[in-house]
Short mmCIF file of C-alpha atoms and ligand atoms in Angstrom, two decimals:
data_model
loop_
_atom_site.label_atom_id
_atom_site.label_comp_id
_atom_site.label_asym_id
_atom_site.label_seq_id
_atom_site.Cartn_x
_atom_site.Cartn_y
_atom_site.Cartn_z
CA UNK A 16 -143.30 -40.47 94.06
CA UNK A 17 -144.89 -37.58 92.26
CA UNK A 18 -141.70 -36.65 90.98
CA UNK A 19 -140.73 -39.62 89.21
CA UNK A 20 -144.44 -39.87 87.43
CA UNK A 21 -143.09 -36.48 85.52
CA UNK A 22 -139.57 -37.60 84.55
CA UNK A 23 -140.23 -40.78 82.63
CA UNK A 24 -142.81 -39.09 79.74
CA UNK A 25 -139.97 -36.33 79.75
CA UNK A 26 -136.99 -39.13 79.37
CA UNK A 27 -139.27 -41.05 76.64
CA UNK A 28 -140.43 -37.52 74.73
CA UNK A 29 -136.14 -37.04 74.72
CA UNK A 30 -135.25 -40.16 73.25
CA UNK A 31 -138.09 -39.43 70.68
CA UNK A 32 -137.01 -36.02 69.98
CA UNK A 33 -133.26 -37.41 69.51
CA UNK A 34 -134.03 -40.63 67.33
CA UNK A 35 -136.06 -38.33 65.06
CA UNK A 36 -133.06 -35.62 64.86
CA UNK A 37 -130.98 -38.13 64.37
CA UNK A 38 -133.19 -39.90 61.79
CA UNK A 39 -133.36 -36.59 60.01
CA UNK A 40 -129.55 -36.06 60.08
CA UNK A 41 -128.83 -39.53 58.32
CA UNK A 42 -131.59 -38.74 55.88
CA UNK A 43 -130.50 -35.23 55.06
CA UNK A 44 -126.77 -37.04 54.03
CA UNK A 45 -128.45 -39.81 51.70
CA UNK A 46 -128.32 -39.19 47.81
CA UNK A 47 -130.18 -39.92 45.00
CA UNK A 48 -128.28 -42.68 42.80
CA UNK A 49 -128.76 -45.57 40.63
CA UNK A 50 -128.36 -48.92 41.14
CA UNK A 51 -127.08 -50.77 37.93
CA UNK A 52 -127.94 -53.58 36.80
CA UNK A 53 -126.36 -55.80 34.11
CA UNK A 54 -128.10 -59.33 32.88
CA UNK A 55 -130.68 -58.89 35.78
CA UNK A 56 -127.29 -59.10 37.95
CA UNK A 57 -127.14 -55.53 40.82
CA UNK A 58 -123.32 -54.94 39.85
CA UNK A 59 -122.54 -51.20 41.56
CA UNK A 60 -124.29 -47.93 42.60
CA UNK A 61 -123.49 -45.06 40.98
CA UNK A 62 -124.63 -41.17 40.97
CA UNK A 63 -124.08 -40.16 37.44
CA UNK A 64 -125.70 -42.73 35.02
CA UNK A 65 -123.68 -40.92 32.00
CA UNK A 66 -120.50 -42.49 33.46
CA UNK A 67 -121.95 -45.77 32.75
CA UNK A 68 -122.83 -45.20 29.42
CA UNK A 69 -119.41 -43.67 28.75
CA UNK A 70 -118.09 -46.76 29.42
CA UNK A 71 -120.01 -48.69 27.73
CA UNK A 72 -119.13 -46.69 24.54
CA UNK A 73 -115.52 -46.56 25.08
CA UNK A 74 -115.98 -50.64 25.35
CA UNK A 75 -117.88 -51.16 21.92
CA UNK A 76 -115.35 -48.37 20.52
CA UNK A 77 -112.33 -50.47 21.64
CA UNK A 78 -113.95 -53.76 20.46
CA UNK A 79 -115.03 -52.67 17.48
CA UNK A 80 -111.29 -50.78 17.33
CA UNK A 81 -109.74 -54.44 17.44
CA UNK A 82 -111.77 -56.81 15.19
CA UNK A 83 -112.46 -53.49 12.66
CA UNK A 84 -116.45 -54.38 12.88
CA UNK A 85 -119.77 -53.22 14.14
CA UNK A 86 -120.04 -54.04 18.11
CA UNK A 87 -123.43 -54.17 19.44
CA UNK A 88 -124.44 -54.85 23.23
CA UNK A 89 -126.38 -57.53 23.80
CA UNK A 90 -127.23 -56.72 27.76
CA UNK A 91 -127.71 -53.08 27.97
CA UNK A 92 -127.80 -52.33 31.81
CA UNK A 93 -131.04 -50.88 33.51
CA UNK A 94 -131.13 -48.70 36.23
CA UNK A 95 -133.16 -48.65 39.23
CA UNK A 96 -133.55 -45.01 41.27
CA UNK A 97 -132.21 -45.43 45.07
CA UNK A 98 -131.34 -43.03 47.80
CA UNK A 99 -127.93 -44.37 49.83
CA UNK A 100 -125.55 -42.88 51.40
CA UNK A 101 -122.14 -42.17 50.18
CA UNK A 102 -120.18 -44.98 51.44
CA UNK A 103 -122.59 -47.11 49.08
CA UNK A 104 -121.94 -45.41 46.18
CA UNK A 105 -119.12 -47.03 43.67
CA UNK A 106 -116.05 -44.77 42.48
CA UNK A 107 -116.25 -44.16 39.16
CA UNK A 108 -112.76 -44.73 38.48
CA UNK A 109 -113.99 -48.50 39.40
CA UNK A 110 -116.65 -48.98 37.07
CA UNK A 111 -114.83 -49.90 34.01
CA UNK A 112 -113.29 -52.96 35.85
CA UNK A 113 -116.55 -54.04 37.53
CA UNK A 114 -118.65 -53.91 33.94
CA UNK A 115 -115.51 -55.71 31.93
CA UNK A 116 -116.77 -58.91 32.96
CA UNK A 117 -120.39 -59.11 32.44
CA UNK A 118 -121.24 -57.02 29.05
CA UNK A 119 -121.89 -58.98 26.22
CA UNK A 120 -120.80 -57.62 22.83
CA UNK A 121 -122.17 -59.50 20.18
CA UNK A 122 -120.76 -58.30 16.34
CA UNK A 123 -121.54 -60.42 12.46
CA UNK A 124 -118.78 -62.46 12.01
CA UNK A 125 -116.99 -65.15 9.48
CA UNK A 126 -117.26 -68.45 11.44
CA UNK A 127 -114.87 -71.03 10.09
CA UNK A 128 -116.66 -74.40 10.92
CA UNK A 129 -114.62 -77.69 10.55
CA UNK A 130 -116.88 -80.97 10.08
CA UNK A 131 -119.58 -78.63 11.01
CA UNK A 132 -117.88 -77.59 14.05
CA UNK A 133 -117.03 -73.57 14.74
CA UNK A 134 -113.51 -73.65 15.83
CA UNK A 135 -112.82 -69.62 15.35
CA UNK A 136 -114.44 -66.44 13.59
CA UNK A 137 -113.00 -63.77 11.91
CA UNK A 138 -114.23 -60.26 11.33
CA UNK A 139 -115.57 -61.09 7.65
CA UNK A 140 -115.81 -63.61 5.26
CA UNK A 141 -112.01 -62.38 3.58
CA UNK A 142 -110.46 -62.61 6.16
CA UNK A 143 -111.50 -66.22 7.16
CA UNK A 144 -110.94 -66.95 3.36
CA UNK A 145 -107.26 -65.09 4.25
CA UNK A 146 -106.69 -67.50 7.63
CA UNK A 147 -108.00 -70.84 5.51
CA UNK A 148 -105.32 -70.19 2.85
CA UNK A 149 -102.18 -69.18 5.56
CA UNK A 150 -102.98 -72.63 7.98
CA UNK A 151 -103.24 -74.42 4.21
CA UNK A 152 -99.49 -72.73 3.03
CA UNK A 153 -98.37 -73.27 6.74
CA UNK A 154 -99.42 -76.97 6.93
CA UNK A 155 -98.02 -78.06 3.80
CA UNK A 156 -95.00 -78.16 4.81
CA UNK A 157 -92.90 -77.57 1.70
CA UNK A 158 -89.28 -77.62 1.58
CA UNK A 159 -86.60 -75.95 -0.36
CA UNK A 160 -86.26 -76.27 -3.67
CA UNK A 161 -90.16 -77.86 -3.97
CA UNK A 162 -93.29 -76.84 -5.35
CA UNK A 163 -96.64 -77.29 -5.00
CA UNK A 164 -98.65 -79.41 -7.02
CA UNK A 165 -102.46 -79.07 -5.69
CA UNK A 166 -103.06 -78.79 -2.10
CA UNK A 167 -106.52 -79.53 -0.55
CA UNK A 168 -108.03 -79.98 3.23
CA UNK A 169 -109.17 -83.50 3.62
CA UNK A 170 -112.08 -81.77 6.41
CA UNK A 171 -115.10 -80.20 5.33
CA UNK A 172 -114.12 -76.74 5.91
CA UNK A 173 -116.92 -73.92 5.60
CA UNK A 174 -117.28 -70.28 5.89
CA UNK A 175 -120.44 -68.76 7.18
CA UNK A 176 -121.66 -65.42 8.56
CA UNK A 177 -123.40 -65.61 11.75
CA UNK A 178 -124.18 -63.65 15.04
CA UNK A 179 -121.39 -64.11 17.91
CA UNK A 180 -119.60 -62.69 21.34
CA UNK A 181 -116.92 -60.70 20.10
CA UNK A 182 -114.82 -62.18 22.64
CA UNK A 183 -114.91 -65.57 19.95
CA UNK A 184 -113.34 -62.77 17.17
CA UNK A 185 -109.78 -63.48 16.95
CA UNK A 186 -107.17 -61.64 14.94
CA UNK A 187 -105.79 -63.04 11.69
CA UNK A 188 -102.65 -64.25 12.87
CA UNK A 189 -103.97 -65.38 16.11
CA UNK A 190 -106.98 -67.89 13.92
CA UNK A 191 -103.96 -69.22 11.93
CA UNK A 192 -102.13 -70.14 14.84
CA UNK A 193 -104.92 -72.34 16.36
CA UNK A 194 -105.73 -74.00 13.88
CA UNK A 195 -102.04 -74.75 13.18
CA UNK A 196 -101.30 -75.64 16.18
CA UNK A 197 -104.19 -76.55 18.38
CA UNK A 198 -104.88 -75.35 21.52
CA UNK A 199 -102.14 -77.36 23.06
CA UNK A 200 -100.08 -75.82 25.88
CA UNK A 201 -96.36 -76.12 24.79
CA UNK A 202 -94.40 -78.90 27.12
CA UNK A 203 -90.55 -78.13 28.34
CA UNK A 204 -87.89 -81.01 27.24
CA UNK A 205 -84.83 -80.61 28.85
CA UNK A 206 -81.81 -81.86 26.78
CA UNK A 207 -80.33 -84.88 27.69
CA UNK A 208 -77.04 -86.75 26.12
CA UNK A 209 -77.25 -87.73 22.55
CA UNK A 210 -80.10 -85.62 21.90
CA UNK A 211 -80.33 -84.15 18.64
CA UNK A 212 -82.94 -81.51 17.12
CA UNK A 213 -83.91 -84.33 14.78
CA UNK A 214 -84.80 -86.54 17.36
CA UNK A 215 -86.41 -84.57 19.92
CA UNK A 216 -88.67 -83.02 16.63
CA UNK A 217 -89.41 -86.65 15.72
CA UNK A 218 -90.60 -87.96 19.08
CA UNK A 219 -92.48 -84.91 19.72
CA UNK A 220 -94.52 -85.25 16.49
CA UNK A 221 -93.09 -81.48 15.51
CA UNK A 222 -90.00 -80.39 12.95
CA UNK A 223 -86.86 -79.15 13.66
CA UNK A 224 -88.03 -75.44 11.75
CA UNK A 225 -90.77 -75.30 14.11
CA UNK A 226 -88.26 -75.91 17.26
CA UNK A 227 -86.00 -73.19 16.48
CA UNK A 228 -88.64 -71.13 15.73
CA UNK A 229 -90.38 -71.47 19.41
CA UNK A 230 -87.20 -71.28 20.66
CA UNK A 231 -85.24 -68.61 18.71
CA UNK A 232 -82.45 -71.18 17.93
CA UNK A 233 -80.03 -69.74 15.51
CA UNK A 234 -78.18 -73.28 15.12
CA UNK A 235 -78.68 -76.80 15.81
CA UNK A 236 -76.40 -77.28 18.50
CA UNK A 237 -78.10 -77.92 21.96
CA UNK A 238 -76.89 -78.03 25.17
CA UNK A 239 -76.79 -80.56 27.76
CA UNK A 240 -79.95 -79.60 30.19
CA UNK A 241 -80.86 -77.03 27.68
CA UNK A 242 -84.82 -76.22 28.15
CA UNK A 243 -86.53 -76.76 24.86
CA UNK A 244 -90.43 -75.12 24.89
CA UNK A 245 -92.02 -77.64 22.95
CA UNK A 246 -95.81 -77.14 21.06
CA UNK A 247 -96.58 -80.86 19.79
CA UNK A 248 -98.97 -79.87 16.89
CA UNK A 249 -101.95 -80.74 17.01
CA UNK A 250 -103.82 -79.28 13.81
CA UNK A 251 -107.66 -78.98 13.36
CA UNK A 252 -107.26 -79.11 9.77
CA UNK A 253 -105.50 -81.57 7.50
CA UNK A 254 -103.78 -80.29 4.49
CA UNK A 255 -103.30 -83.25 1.91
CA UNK A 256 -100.13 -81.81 -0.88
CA UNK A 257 -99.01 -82.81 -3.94
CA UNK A 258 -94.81 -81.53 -4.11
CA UNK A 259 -92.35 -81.32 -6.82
CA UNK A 260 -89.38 -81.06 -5.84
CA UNK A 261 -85.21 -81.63 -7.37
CA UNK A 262 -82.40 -82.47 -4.83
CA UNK A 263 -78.48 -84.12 -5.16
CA UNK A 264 -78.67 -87.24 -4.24
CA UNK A 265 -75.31 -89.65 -3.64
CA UNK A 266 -74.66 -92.50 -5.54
CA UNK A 267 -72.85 -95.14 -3.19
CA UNK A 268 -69.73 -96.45 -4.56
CA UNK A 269 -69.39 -100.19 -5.20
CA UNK A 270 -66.54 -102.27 -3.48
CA UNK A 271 -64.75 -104.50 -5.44
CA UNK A 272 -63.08 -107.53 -3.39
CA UNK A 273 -59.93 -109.30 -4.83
CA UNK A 274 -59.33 -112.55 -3.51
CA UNK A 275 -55.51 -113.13 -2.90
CA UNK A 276 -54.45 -116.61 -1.59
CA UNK A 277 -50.79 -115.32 -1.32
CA UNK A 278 -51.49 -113.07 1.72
CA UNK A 279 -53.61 -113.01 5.05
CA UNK A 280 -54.23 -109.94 5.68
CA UNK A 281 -57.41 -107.41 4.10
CA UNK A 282 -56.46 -103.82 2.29
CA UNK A 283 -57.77 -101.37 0.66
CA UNK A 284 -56.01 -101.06 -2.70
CA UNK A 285 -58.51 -97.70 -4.11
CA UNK A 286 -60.82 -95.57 -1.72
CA UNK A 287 -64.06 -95.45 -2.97
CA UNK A 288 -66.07 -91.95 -3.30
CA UNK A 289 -69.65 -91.25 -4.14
CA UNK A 290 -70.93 -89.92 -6.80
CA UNK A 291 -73.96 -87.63 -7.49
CA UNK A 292 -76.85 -87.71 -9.27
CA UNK A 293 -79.89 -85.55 -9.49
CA UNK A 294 -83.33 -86.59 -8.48
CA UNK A 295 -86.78 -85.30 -9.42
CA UNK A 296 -89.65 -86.18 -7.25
CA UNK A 297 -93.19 -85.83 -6.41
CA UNK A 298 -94.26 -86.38 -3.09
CA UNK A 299 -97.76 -86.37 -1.46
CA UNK A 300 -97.47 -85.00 2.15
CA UNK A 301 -100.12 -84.99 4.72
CA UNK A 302 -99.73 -81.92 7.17
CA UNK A 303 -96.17 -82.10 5.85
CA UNK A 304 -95.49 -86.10 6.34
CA UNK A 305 -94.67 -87.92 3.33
CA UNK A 306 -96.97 -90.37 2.86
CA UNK A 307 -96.10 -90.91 -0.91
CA UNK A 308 -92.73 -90.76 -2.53
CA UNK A 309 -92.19 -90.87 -6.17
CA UNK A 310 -89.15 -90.65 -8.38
CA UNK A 311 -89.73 -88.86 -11.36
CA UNK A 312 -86.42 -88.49 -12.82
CA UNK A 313 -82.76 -89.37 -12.25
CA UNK A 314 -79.55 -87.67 -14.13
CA UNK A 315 -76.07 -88.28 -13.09
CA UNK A 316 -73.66 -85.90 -12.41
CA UNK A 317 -70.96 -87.68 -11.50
CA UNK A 318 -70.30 -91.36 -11.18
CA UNK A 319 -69.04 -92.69 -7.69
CA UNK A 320 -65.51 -94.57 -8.05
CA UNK A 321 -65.31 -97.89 -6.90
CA UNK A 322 -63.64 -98.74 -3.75
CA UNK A 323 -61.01 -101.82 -4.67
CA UNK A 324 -59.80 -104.19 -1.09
CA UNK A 325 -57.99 -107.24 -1.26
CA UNK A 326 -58.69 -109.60 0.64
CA UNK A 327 -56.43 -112.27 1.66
CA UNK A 328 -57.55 -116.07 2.35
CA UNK A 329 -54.55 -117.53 3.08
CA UNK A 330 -55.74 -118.21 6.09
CA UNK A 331 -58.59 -117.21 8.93
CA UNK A 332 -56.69 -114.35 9.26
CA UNK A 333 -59.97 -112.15 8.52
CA UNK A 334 -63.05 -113.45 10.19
CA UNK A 335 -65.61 -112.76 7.52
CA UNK A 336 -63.55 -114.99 5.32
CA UNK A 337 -63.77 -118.03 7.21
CA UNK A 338 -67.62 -117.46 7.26
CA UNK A 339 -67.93 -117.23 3.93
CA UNK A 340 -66.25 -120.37 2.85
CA UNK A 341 -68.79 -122.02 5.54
CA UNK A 342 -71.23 -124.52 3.91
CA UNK A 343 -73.70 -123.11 1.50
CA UNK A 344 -76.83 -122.65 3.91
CA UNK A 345 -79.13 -121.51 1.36
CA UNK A 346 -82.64 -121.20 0.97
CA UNK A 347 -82.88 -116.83 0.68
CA UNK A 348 -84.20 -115.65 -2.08
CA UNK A 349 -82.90 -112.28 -3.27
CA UNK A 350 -84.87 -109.33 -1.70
CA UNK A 351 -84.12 -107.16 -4.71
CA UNK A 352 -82.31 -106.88 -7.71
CA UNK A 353 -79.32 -104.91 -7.81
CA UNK A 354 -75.74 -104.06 -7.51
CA UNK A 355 -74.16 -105.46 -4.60
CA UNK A 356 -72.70 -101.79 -3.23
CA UNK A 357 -70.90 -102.63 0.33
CA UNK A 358 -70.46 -106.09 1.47
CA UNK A 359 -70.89 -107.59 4.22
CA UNK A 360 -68.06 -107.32 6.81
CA UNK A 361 -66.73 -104.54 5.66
CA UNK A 362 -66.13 -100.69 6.53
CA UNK A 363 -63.25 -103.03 9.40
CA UNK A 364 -65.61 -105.31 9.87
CA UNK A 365 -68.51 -103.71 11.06
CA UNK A 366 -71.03 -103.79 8.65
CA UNK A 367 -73.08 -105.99 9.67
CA UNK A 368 -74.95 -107.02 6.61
CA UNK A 369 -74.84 -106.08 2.84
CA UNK A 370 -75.82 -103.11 1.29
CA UNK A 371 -77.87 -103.41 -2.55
CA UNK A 372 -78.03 -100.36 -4.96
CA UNK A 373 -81.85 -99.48 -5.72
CA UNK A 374 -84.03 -96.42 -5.85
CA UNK A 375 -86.72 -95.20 -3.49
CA UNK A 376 -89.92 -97.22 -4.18
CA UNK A 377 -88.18 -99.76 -5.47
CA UNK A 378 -90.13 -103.15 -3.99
CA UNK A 379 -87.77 -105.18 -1.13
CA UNK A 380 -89.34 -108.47 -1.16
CA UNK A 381 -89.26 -111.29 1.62
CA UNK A 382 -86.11 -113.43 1.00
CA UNK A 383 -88.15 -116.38 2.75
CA UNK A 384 -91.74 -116.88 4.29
CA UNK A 385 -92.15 -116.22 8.00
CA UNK A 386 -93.65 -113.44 10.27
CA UNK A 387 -92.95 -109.77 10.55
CA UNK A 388 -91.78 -109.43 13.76
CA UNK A 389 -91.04 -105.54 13.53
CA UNK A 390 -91.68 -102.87 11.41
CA UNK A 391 -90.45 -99.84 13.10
CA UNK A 392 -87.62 -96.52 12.71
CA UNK A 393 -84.35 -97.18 14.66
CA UNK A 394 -81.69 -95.30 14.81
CA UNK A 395 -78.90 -94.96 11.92
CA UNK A 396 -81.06 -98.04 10.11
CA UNK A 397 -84.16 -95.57 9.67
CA UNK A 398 -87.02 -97.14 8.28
CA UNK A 399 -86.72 -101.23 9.30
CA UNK A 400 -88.31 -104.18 9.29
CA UNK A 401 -87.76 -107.83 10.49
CA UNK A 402 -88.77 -110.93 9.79
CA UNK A 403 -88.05 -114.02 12.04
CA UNK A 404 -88.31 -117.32 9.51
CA UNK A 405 -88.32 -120.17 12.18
CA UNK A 406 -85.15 -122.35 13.10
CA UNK A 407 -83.47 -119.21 14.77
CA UNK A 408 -83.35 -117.63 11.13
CA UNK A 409 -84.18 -113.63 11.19
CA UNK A 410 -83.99 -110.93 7.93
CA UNK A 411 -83.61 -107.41 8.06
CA UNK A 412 -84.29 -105.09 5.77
CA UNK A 413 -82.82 -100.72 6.28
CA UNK A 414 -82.95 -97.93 4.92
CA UNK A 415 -86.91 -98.24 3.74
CA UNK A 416 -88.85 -95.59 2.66
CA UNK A 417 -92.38 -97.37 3.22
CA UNK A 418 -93.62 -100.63 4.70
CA UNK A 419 -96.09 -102.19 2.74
CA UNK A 420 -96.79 -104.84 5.80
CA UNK A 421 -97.15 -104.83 8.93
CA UNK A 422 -95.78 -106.36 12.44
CA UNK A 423 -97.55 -109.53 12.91
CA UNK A 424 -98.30 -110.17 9.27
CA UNK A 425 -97.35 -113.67 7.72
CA UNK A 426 -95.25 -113.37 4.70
CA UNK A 427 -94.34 -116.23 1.67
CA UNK A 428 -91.14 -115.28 0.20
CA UNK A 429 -91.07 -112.89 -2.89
CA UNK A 430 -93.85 -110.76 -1.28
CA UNK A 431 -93.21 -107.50 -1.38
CA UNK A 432 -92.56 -105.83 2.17
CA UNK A 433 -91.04 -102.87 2.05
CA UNK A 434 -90.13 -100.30 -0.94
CA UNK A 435 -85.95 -99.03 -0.82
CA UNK A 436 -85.57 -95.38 0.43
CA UNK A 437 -82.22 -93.88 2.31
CA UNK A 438 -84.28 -93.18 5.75
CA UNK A 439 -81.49 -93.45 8.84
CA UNK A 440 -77.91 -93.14 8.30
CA UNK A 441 -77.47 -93.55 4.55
CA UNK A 442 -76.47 -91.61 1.53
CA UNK A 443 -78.17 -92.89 -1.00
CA UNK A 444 -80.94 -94.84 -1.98
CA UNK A 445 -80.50 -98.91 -1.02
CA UNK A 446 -81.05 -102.00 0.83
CA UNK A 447 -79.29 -103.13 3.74
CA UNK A 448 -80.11 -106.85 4.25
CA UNK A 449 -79.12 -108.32 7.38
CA UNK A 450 -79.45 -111.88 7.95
CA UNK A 451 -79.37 -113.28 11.80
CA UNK A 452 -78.92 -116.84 12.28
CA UNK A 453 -78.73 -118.31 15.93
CA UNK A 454 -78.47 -114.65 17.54
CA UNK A 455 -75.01 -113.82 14.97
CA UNK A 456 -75.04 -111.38 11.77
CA UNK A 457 -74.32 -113.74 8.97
CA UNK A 458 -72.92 -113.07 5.83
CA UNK A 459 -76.21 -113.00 3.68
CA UNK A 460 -74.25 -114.11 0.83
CA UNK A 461 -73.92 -117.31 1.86
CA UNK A 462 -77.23 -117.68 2.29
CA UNK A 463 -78.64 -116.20 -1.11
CA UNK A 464 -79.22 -118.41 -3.88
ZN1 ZN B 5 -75.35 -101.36 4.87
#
């Protein structure tokens, strides 16, 4: 028994001895370091505070590098003394990515504010003047050949100077670009059959230069399941413009129908051919859309020969014939004056209504009272707009380069509905009137007085 009284001091007094060598070991190997701090946030430990700093400079002096302005840092970092061991310290190769995130660099900058709304800054007032005037040029959307009038943004658009994270500072071309644009992430279209460049444009709310431009397209021909990139634009700015502008127009030739009771059959005695004429306009466009269209001046270069048929009613032998000898239905009032160009039932038969010579603006009035049952673009008629008179009796009017009513609206006849254009498939300025009685194309002739 006496023996074991002496070896458990002497087994305690050992452990003692060992957890304090021990202790001392583990103390001797801990450094002195810092621990940073960045926005009240502990972010990494680090020995050497002068690598923090150096990053912090080589941050500012790449910031200031890309917007070309004064960078200063809004949350310098503090440090706190600590004594770890190695394994807690961070590698200074790891700082720079650890810091990235959380320093704020705030620099002067050019806001551009839109309604009173900041949408982007610029590194000065210039260059926000610079960005204003390349999303105005860019959003007018001027064509060849046109020039521009007055331009002006319908929003309140201001310029001021105020304090902000660099991080809002975008480049020139980069500002231009979103305000163009929008912030909208570009949608993929893949080409179907029958798609054209003009279409896909139109239903996308975009143009055709602005598809082959996001999609390097050196031509208009598409392939079938071709992947189109697609950036509807969505502009923060609107960019009301006035355009002059001169183009060649055609001048549809007229068609000149000889009756001949002697024969049955229909022929085409002289080909008709267009002629030309110049065409000075002013248009108003709104982010490039016409929303006005104004003829200022027409000169003719060369006048369209008329195309001469003869048309034999010896007998039904041509269907339009025997339609047009039909009782006198009546009641249509002329939707506007003019040369009769194409009639109806020609081009073999299928044109389907009449075609009268006017120019853009011209007014297209209701041929009888009723409702406007559409108003709408469609295909090869462009611009076109129906009107459904009661007793299964329906007008159409093509080719329009404005409505001036809309679907729904009650009409008296006379009223003007429409103004002429060439919108669709057409090659000149006119009217193609369609009448529909019972579900059938009629020939409107027969019902004009
Ligand atoms: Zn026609």
């Amino acid at each position: 028994m006496k023996h074991k009284k002496i070896v458990f001091p002497v087994i305690i007094g050992l452990i003692g001895l060992l957890t304090y060598l021990m202790l001392n070991i583990v103390l001797a190997e801990k450094t002195k370091a810092y621990q940073v701090k960045i926005s009240e946030k502990p972010l990494f430990i680090v020995k050497d505070k002068s690598r923090v700093e150096q990053t912090i400079a080589q941050f500012i002096a790449e910031e200031e590098e890309r917007i070309g302005h004064k960078v200063n840092l809004a949350n310098k970092p503090t440090y706190q003394m600590v004594l770890v061991t190695a394994d807690k310290l961070t590698k200074p190769s790891a700082i720079p990515k650890m810091m990235e995130e959380s320093l704020e660099m705030q620099t002067e900058a050019a806001q551009i504010l839109v309604d009173g709304k900041s949408l982007v800054c610029l590194p000065d007032e210039p260059a926000a003047q610079l960005v204003l005037e390349e999303a105005k040029k860019q959003l007018t959307g001027i064509c060849e050949g046109e020039e521009i009038c007055q331009a002006e943004l319908l929003e309140n658009v201001d310029v001021k100077v105020a304090q902000v994270s660099s991080k809002e500072v975008l480049a020139n071309e980069e500002a231009v670009t979103f305000l163009v644009t929008g912030n909208e992430a570009p949608v993929e279209y893949i080409v179907k059959e029958g798609d054209s460049l003009w279409m896909i444009a139109r239903n996308h709310d975009t143009r055709v230069a602005n598809l082959k431009a996001q999609n390097n397209l050196t031509s208009e021909n598409l392939q079938l399941g071709q992947v189109l990139k697609i950036s509807s634009s969505n502009p923060y700015i609107t960019v009301s413009a006035v355009v002059e502008g001169c183009k060649t127009e055609a001048i549809p030739y007229s068609t000149k129908i000889i009756k001949d009771a002697s024969v049955t059959t229909f022929k085409e005695k002289q080909k008709g051919q267009n002629g030309e004429k110049k065409v000075t306009y002013r248009l108003t466009k709104e982010n490039g859309k016409v929303i006005e269209n104004k003829v200022l001046e027409e000169s003719v270069i060369s006048q369209p020969v008329e195309r001469i048929v003869v048309e034999g009613t010896r007998s039904s032998g041509y269907a339009m014939t025997a339609s047009r000898s039909g009782s006198f239905v009546g009641g249509l009032s002329w939707p506007l004056r003019g040369a009769i160009t194409s009639h109806y039932g020609t081009r073999g038969g299928k044109h389907t209504g009449m075609d009268i010579n006017g120019n853009t603006g011209d007014p297209i009035r209701a041929a009888k009272g009723g409702t406007v049952t559409s108003a709408s673009r469609a295909g090869g008629y462009g611009l076109i707009i129906t009107i459904n008179h009661g007793d299964g009796l329906q007008t159409r009017y093509a080719h329009c380069s404005k409505f001036e009513v809309s679907v729904g609206a009650k009409v008296s006849a006379g009223q003007i509905i429409a103004r002429v254009g060439s919108t669709g498939n057409s090659t000149g300025s006119h009217l193609h009137f369609e009448v529909i009685q019972g579900g059938s194309y009629r020939n409107p002739l027969n019902y004009l007085r």
